[in-house]
Coordinates of C-alpha atoms in Angstrom, one line a residue:
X18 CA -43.8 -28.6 18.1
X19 CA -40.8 -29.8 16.0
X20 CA -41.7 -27.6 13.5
X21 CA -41.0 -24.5 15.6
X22 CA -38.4 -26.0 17.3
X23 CA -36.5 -26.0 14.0
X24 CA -37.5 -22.6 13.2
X25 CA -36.3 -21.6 16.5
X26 CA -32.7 -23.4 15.8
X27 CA -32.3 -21.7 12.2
X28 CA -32.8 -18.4 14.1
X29 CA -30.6 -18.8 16.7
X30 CA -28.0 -20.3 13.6
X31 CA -29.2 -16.6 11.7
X32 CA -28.0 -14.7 14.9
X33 CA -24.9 -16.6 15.0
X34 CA -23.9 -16.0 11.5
X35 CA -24.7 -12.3 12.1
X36 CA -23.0 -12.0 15.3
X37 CA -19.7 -13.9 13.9
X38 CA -20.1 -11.5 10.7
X39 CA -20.1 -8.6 13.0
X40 CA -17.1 -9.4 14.8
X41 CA -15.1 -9.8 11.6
X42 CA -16.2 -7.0 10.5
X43 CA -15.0 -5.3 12.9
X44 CA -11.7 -6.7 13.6
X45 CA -12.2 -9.1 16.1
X46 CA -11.1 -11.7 14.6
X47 CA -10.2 -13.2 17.9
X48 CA -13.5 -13.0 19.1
X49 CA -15.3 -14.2 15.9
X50 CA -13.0 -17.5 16.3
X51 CA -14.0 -17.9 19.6
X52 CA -17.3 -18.0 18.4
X53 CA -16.8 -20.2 15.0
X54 CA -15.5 -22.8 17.3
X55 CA -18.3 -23.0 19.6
X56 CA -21.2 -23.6 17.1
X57 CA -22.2 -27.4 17.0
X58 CA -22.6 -27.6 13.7
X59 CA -21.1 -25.4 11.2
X60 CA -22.4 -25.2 7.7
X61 CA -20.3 -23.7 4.6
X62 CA -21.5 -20.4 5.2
X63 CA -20.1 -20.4 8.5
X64 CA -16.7 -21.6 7.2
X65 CA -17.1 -18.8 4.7
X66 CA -17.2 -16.4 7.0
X67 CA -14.1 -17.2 8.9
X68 CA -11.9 -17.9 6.2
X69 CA -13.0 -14.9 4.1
X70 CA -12.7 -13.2 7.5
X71 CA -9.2 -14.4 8.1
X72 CA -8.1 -13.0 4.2
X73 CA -10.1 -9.4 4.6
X74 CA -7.2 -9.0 7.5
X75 CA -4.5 -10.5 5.8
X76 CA -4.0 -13.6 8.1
X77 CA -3.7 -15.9 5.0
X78 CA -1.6 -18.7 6.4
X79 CA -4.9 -18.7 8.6
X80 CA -7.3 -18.9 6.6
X81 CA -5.5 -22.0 4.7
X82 CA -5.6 -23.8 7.5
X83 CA -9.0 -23.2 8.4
X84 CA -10.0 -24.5 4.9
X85 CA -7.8 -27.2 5.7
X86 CA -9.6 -28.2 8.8
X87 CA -13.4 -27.6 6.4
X88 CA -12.0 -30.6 4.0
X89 CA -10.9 -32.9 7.1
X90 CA -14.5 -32.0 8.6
X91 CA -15.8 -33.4 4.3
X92 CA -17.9 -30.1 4.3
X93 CA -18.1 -29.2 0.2
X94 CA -16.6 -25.7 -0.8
X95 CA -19.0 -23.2 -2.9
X96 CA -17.7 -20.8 -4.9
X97 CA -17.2 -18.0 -2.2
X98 CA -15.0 -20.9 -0.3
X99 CA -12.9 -21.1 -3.6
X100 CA -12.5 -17.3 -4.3
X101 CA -11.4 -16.2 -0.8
X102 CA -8.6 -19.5 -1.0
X103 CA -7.5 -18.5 -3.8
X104 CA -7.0 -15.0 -2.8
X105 CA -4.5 -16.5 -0.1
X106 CA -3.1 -18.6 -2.3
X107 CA -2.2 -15.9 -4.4
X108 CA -0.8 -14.1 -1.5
X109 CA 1.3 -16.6 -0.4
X110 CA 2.6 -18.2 -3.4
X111 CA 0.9 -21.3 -2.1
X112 CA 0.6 -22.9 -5.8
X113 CA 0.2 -26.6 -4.7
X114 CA -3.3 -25.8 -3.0
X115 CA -4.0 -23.4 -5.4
X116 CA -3.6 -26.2 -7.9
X117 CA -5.6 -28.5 -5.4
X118 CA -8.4 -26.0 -5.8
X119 CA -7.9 -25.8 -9.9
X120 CA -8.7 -29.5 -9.7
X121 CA -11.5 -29.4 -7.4
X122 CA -13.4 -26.8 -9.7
X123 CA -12.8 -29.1 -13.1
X124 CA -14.0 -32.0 -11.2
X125 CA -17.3 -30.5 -10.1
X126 CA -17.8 -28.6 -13.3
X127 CA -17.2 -25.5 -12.2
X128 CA -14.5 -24.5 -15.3
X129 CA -17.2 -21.9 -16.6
X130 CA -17.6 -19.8 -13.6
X131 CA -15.8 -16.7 -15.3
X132 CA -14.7 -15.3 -11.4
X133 CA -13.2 -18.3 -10.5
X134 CA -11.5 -18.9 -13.5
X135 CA -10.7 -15.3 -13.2
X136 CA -9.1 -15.9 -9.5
X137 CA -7.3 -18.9 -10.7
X138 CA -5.4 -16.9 -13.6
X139 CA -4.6 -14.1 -11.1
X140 CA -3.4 -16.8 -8.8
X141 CA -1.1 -18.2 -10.8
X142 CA 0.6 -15.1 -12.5
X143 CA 0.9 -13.9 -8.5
X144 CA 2.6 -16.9 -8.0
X145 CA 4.5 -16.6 -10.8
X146 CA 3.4 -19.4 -13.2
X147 CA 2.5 -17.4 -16.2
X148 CA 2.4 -20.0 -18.5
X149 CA 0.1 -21.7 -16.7
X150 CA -2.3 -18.2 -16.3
X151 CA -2.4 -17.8 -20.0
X152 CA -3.7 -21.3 -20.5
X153 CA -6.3 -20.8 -18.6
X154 CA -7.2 -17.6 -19.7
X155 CA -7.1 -18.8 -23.4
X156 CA -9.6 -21.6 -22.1
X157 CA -11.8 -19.0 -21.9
X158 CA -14.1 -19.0 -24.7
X159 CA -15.8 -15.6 -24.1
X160 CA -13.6 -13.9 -22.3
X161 CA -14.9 -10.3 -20.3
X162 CA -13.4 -7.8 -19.2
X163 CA -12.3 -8.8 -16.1
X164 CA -10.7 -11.9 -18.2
X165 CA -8.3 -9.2 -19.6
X166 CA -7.9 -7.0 -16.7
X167 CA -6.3 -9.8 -14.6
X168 CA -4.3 -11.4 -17.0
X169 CA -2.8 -7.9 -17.6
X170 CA -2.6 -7.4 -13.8
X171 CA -0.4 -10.4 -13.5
X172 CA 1.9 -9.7 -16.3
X173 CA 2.4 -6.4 -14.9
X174 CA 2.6 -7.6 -11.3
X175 CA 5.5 -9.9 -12.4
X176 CA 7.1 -6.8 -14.0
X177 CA 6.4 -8.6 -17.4
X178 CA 5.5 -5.3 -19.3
X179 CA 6.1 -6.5 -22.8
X180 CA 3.7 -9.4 -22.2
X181 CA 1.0 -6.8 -20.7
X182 CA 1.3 -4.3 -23.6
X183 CA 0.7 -7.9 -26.0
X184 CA -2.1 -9.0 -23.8
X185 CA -3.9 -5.4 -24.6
X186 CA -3.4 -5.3 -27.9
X187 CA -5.0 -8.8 -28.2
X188 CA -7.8 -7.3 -26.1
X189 CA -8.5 -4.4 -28.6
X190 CA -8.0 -6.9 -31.6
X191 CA -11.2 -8.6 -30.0
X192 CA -13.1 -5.3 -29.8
X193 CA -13.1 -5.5 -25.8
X194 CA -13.4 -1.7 -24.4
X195 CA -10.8 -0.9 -21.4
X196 CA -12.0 0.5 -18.6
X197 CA -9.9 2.3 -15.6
X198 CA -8.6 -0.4 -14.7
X199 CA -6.9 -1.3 -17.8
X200 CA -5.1 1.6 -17.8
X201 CA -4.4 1.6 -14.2
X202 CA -2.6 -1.5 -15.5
X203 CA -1.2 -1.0 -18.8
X204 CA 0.2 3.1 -18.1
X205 CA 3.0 1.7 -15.5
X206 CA 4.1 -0.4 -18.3
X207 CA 4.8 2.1 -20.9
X208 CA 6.2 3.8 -18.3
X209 CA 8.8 1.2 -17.5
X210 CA 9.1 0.9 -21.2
X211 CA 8.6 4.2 -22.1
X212 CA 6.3 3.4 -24.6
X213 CA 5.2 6.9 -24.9
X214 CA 3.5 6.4 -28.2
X215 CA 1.5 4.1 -26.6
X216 CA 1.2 6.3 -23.2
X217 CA -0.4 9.1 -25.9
X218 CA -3.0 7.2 -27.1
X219 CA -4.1 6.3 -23.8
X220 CA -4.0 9.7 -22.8
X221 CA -5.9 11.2 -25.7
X222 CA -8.8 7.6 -25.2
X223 CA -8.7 8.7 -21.5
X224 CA -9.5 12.5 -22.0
X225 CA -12.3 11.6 -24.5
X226 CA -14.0 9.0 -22.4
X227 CA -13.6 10.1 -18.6
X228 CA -13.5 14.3 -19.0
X229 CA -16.9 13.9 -17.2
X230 CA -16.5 11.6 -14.8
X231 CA -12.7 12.0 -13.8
X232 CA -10.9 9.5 -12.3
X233 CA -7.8 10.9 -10.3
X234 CA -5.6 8.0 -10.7
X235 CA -5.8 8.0 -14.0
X236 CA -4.5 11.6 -14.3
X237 CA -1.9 10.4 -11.5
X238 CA -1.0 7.3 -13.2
X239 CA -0.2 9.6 -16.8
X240 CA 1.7 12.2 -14.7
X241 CA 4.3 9.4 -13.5
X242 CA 4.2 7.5 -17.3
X243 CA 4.9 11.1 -19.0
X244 CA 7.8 12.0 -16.2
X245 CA 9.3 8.2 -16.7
X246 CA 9.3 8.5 -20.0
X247 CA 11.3 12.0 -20.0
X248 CA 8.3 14.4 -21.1
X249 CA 8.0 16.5 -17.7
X250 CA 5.8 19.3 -19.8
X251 CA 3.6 16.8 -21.0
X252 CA 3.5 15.7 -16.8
X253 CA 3.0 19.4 -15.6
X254 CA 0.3 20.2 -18.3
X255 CA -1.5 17.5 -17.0
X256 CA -0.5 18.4 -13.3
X257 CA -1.8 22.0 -14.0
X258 CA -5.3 21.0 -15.7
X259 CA -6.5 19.1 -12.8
X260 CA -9.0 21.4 -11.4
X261 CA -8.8 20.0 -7.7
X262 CA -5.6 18.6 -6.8
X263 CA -5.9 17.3 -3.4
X264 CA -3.8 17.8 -1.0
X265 CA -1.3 15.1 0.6
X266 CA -3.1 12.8 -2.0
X267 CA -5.7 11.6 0.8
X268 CA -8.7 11.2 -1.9
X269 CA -6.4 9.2 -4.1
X270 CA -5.2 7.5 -0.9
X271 CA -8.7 6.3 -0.1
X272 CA -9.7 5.2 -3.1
X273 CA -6.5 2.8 -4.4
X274 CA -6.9 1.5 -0.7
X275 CA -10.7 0.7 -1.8
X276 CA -9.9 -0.8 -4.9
X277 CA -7.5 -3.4 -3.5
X278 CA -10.2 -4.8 -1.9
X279 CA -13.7 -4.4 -4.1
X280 CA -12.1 -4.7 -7.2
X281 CA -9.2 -6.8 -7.0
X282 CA -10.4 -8.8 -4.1
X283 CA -6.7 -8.3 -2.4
X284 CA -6.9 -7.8 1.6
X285 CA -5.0 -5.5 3.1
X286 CA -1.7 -6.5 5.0
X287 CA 0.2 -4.6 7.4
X288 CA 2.2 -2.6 4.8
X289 CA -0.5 -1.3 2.9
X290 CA -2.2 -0.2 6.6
X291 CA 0.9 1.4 7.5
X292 CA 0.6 3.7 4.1
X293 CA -3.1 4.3 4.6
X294 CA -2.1 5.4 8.1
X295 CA 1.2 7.6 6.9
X296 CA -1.3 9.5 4.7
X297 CA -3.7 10.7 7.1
X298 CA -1.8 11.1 9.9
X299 CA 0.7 13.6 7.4
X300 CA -2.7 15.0 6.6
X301 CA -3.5 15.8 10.5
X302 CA -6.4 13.2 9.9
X303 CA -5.5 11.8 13.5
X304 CA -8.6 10.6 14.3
X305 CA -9.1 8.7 11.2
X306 CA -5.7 7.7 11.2
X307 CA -5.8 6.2 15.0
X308 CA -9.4 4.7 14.3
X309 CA -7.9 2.8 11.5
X310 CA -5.1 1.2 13.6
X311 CA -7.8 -0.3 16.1
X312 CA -9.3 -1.9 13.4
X313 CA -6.9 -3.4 11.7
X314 CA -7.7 -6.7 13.5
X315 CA -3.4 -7.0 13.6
X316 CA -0.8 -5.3 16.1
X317 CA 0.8 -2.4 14.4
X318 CA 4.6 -2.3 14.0
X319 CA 7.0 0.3 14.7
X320 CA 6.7 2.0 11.4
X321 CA 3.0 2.9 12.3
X322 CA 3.5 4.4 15.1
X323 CA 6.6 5.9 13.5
X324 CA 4.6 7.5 11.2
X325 CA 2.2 9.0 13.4
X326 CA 4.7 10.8 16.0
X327 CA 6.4 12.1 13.4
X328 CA 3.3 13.2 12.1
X329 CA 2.6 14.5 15.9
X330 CA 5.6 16.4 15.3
X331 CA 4.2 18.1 11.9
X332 CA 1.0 19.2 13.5
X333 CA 2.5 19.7 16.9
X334 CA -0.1 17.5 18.7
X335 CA 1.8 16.9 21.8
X336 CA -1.1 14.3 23.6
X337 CA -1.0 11.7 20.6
X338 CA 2.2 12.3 20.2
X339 CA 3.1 11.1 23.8
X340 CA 1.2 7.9 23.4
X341 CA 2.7 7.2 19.7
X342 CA 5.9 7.6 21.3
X343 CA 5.5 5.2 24.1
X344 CA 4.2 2.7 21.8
X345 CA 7.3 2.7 19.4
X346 CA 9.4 2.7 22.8
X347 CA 8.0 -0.4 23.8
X348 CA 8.1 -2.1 20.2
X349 CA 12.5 -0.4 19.4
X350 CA 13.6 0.5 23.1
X351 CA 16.7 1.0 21.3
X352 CA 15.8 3.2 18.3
X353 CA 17.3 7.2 19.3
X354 CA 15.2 8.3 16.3
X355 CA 12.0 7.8 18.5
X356 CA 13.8 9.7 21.4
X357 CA 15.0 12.5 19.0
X358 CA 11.7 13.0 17.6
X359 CA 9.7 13.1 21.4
X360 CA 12.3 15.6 22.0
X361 CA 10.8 17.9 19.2
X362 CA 8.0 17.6 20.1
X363 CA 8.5 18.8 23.3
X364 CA 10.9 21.6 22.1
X365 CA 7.8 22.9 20.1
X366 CA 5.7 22.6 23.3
X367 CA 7.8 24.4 25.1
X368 CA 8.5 21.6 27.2
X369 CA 12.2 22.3 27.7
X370 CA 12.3 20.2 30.9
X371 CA 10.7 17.6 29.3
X372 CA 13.9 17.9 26.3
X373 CA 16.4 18.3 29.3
X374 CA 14.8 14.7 30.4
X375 CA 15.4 12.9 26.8
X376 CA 18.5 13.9 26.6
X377 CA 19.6 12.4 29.6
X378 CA 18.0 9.4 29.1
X379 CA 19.7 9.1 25.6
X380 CA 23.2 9.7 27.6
X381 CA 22.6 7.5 30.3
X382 CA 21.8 4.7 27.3
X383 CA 24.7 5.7 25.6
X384 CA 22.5 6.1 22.1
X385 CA 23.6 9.5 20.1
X386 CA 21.9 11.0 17.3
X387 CA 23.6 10.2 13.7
X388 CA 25.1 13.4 12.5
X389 CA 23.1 15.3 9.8
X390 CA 25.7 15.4 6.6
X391 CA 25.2 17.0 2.7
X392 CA 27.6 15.8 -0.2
X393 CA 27.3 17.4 -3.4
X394 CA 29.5 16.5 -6.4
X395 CA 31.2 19.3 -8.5
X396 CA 34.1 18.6 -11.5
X397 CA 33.7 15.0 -10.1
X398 CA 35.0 15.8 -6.8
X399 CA 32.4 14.7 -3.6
X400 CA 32.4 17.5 -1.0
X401 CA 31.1 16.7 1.7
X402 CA 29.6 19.1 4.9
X403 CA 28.3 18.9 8.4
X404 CA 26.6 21.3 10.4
X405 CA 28.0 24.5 10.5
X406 CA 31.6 22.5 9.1
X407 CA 34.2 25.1 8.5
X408 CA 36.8 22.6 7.4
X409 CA 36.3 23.3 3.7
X410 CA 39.6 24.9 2.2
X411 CA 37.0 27.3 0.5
X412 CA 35.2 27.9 3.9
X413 CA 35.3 31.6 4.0
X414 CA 33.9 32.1 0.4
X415 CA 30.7 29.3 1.3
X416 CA 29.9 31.7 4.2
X417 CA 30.2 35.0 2.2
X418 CA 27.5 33.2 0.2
X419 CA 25.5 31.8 2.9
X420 CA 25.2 35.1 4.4
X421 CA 24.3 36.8 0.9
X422 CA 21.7 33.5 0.8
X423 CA 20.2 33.9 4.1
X424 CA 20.0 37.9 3.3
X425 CA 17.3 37.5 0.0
X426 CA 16.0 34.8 2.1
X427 CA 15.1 37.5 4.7
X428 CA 14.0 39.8 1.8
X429 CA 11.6 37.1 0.1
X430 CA 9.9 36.8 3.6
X431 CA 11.6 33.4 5.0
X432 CA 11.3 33.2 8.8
X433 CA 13.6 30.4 10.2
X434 CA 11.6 28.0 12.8
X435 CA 13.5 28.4 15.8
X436 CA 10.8 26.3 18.4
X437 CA 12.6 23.1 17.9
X438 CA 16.5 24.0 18.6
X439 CA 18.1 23.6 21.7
X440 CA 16.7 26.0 24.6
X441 CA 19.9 27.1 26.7
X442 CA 20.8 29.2 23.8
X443 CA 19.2 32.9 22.5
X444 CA 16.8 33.5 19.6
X445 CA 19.7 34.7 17.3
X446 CA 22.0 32.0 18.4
X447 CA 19.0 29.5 17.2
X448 CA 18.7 31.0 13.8
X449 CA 22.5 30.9 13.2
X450 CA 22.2 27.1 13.8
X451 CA 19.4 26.5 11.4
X452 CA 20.9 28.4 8.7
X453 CA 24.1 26.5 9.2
X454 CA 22.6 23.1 8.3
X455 CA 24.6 20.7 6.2
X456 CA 22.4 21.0 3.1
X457 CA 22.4 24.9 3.0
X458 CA 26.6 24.8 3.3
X459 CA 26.5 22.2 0.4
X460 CA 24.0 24.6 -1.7
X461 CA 26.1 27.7 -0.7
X462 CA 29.4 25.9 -2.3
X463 CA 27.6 24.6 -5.0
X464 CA 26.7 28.3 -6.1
X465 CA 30.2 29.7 -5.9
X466 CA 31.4 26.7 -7.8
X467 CA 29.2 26.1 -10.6
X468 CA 28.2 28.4 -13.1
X469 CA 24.9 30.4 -13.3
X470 CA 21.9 27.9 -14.3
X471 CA 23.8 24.4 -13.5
X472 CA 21.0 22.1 -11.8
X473 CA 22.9 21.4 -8.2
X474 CA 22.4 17.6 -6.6
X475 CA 23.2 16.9 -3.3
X476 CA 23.0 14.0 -1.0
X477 CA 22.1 14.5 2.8
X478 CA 21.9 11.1 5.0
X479 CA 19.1 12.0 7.3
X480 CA 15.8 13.8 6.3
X481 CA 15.8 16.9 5.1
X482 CA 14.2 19.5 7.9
X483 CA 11.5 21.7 7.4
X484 CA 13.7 24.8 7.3
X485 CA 15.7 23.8 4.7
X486 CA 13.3 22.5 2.6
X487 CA 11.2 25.5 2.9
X488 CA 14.4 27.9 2.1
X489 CA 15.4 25.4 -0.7
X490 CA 12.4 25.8 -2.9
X491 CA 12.6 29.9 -2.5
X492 CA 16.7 29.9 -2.9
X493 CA 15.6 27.8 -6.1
X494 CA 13.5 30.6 -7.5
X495 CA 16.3 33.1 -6.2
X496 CA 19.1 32.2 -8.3
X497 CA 17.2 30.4 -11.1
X498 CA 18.8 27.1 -10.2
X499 CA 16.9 23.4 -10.2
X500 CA 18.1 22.4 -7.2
X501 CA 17.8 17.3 -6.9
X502 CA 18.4 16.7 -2.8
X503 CA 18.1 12.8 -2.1
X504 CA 17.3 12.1 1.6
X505 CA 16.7 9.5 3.1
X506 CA 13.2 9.1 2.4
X507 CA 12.9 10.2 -1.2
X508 CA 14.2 12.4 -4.4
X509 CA 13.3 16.5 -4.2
X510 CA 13.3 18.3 -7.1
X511 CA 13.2 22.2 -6.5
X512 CA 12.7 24.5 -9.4
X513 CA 11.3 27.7 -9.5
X514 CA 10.0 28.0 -6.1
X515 CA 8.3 24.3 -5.7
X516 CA 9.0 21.0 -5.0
X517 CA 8.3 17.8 -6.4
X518 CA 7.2 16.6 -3.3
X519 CA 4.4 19.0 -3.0
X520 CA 5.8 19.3 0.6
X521 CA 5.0 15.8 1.3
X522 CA 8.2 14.3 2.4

């Protein structure tokens, strides 16, 4: 009888374990504790599973002090206590535990389990110790591959490139093969030291070692070291040989997200969500972008729900859109860049009443939109325009041009997109405005001022709309002009009809 009475209590303990691992899993972490803190009598592997729960999500101040409370209750940490710990220790600079945990692995002669020893380094160059990280890696007597790729990590991590660039030289001194990793480590320092030399070789090892089993980041990651180091042919030969390039990055998007947490064993926080989130919803991905926030097992800010209406605004999907937009109201009742984009939304809808109602609401809280404005710098004079400005002593000659621009516009096939300008005024009215954005009165000067073939740069101190960035790339291949706008949300580099951005901006 007490025989199956035990084997009846270690089932019941099984379903447990399975049921608390299934809540982690998926993001009830909530749940899961609920759970963890009924069972009578928990065993490491149920401490495991809460703390290793508690870093998947990014809770690591959490998951400390639940390993906290495991030493209090004397239960002995294994080595899957030890590696999720020092994950969160790593993640919150918390070096005295980290060093607790150091100790605790000498003591119970531990020191030659290669991943702990592994964690530790990456612990301590995350925390910025590298001295100490190199000890220990040097402890190692036969060091692996993952010995080199985290000591490299960290060097690189603390923006130590010299030291990374030494510790893979050492590496190929002891006849240790890299792997994509390595370079997924060692490229972004030649790049920031434009060790192209070194960059070359890698590229040449690279293309003899992976042409048949390509790994996109790597081609990515060379792209960025040959533009950084100033060889944009090199870049675009690269760029141009990639037989599938995908398309807002998504593939590539899914697969660094991956490798955060199988191969470096970092947990996602709410920053690296809110990217994975950005990507797809750009990408019209909604439903993988929205299944994603419910299971990120933490509340999403405002710049995730940001991201998603104005990627509601992209695709036009009014319905998620709508409830985006209420979220962000609730989390920045204040922010008019939230109203502003609703309000296009609606405007592409055809929801004018629905516009009328925005901007009422904006008047009656007395927020206004900040005014769209371009600078561009010519004979080291700033000029700077606002929409449809005609303040400029030189204003007559900008709109000579503009209307010359906007005329091989029309004959290259460029159809303005008049569904989100205001709707109390006609078709042609709505095209004038468009055409009299800030940016396009800075290019139009910039062309009348400069001579034939100068690269023009402007500044505008909102984001560039889709109009203008769609006439800017063809007004680029126009007059044979490269053509650097900085928004506010990144560099654009137009030249011969494209964008750097890939229209990703």
């Amino acid at each position: 009888m007490a025989r199956y009475l035990s084997l009846g209590l270690k089932m019941m303990h099984m379903y447990i374990l399975r049921l608390l691992t299934w809540y982690i899993s998926r993001g009830y972490v909530d749940k899961a504790r609920e759970l963890f803190d009924a069972i009578p009598i928990r065993d490491v592997v149920s401490w495991n599973a809460m703390i290793s729960g508690y870093a998947q999500i990014g809770q690591f101040d959490d998951a400390l002090s639940l390993f906290q409370e495991m030493r209090k209750a004397k239960v002995s940490p294994d080595a899957s206590t030890l590696l999720s710990v020092l994950s969160a220790c790593a993640h919150l600079g918390a070096v005295e535990t980290g060093t607790w945990v150091q100790s605790w692995i000498e003591e119970h002669g531990h020191g030659s389990n290669v991943r702990l020893v592994n964690a530790m380094v990456d612990m301590y160059a995350k925390c910025g110790d590298l001295n100490m990280a190199r000890s220990l890696f040097n402890s190692i007597r036969e060091k692996d591959l993952v010995s080199w790729n985290v000591m490299i990590g960290g060097y690189t991590h603390m923006n130590e490139y010299k030291d990374a660039l030494e510790i893979f030289r050492l590496m190929q001194l002891n006849d240790v093969e890299p792997n994509d990793v390595t370079f997924l480590n060692v490229i972004p320092a030649c790049a920031h030291l434009g060790a192209l030399d070194l960059g070359k070789w890698m590229h040449m090892y690279i293309e003899k070692h992976y042409q048949d089993f390509p790994n996109e980041m790597l081609w990515t990651s060379l792209i960025n070291m040959y533009a950084k180091c100033g060889n944009i042919e090199a870049a675009k030969q690269i760029f141009h040989s990639l037989q599938t390039k995908s398309l807002g990055l998504v593939d590539l998007g899914h697969e660094c997200f991956n490798s955060m947490i199988r191969d470096f064993n970092i947990s996602p926080q709410l920053q690296h969500y809110g990217c994975m989130v950005d990507l797809l919803a750009r990408s019209g991905l909604f439903d993988e972008a929205v299944a994603l926030v419910e299971r990120m097992g933490v509340e999403p800010d405002g710049a995730i729900w940001g991201s998603i209406l104005g990627a509601c605004r992209i695709h036009k999907n009014l319905e998620l859109g709508e409830y985006a937009a209420r979220k962000l109201f609730e989390l920045e009742p204040d922010n008019p860049g939230a109203f502003v984009l609703l309000s296009n939304i609606y405007a592409g809808a055809g929801k004018w009443d629905e516009v009328a109602k925005i901007r009422t609401l904006l008047n009656d809280k007395g927020m206004k939109k900040v005014p769209g404005s371009t600078s561009i710098e010519v004979d080291s004079i700033v000029h700077e325009f606002l929409v449809s400005d005609r303040t400029h002593p030189k204003s007559n000659e900008i709109y000579e041009m503009l209307e010359e621009v906007d005329r091989l516009l029309e004959m290259a096939g460029h159809v303005p997109d008049t569904s989100e300008v205001y709707y109390d005024v006609d078709e042609e009215w709505k095209e004038g405005v468009l055409c009299q954005h800030s940016e396009k009165l800075a290019i139009a000067f910039g062309l009348i001022s400069t001579k034939p073939g100068t690269t023009l740069r402007i500044v505008k101190n909102l984001r560039v709309c889709g109009n203008c960035h769609s006439a800017t790339k063809i007004i680029s291949k126009i007059f044979k002009r490269e053509i650097i706008a900085r928004d506010r949300s990144r560099f654009h580099h137009f030249k011969d009809g494209n964008c750097s951005c890939m229209d990703y901006w």
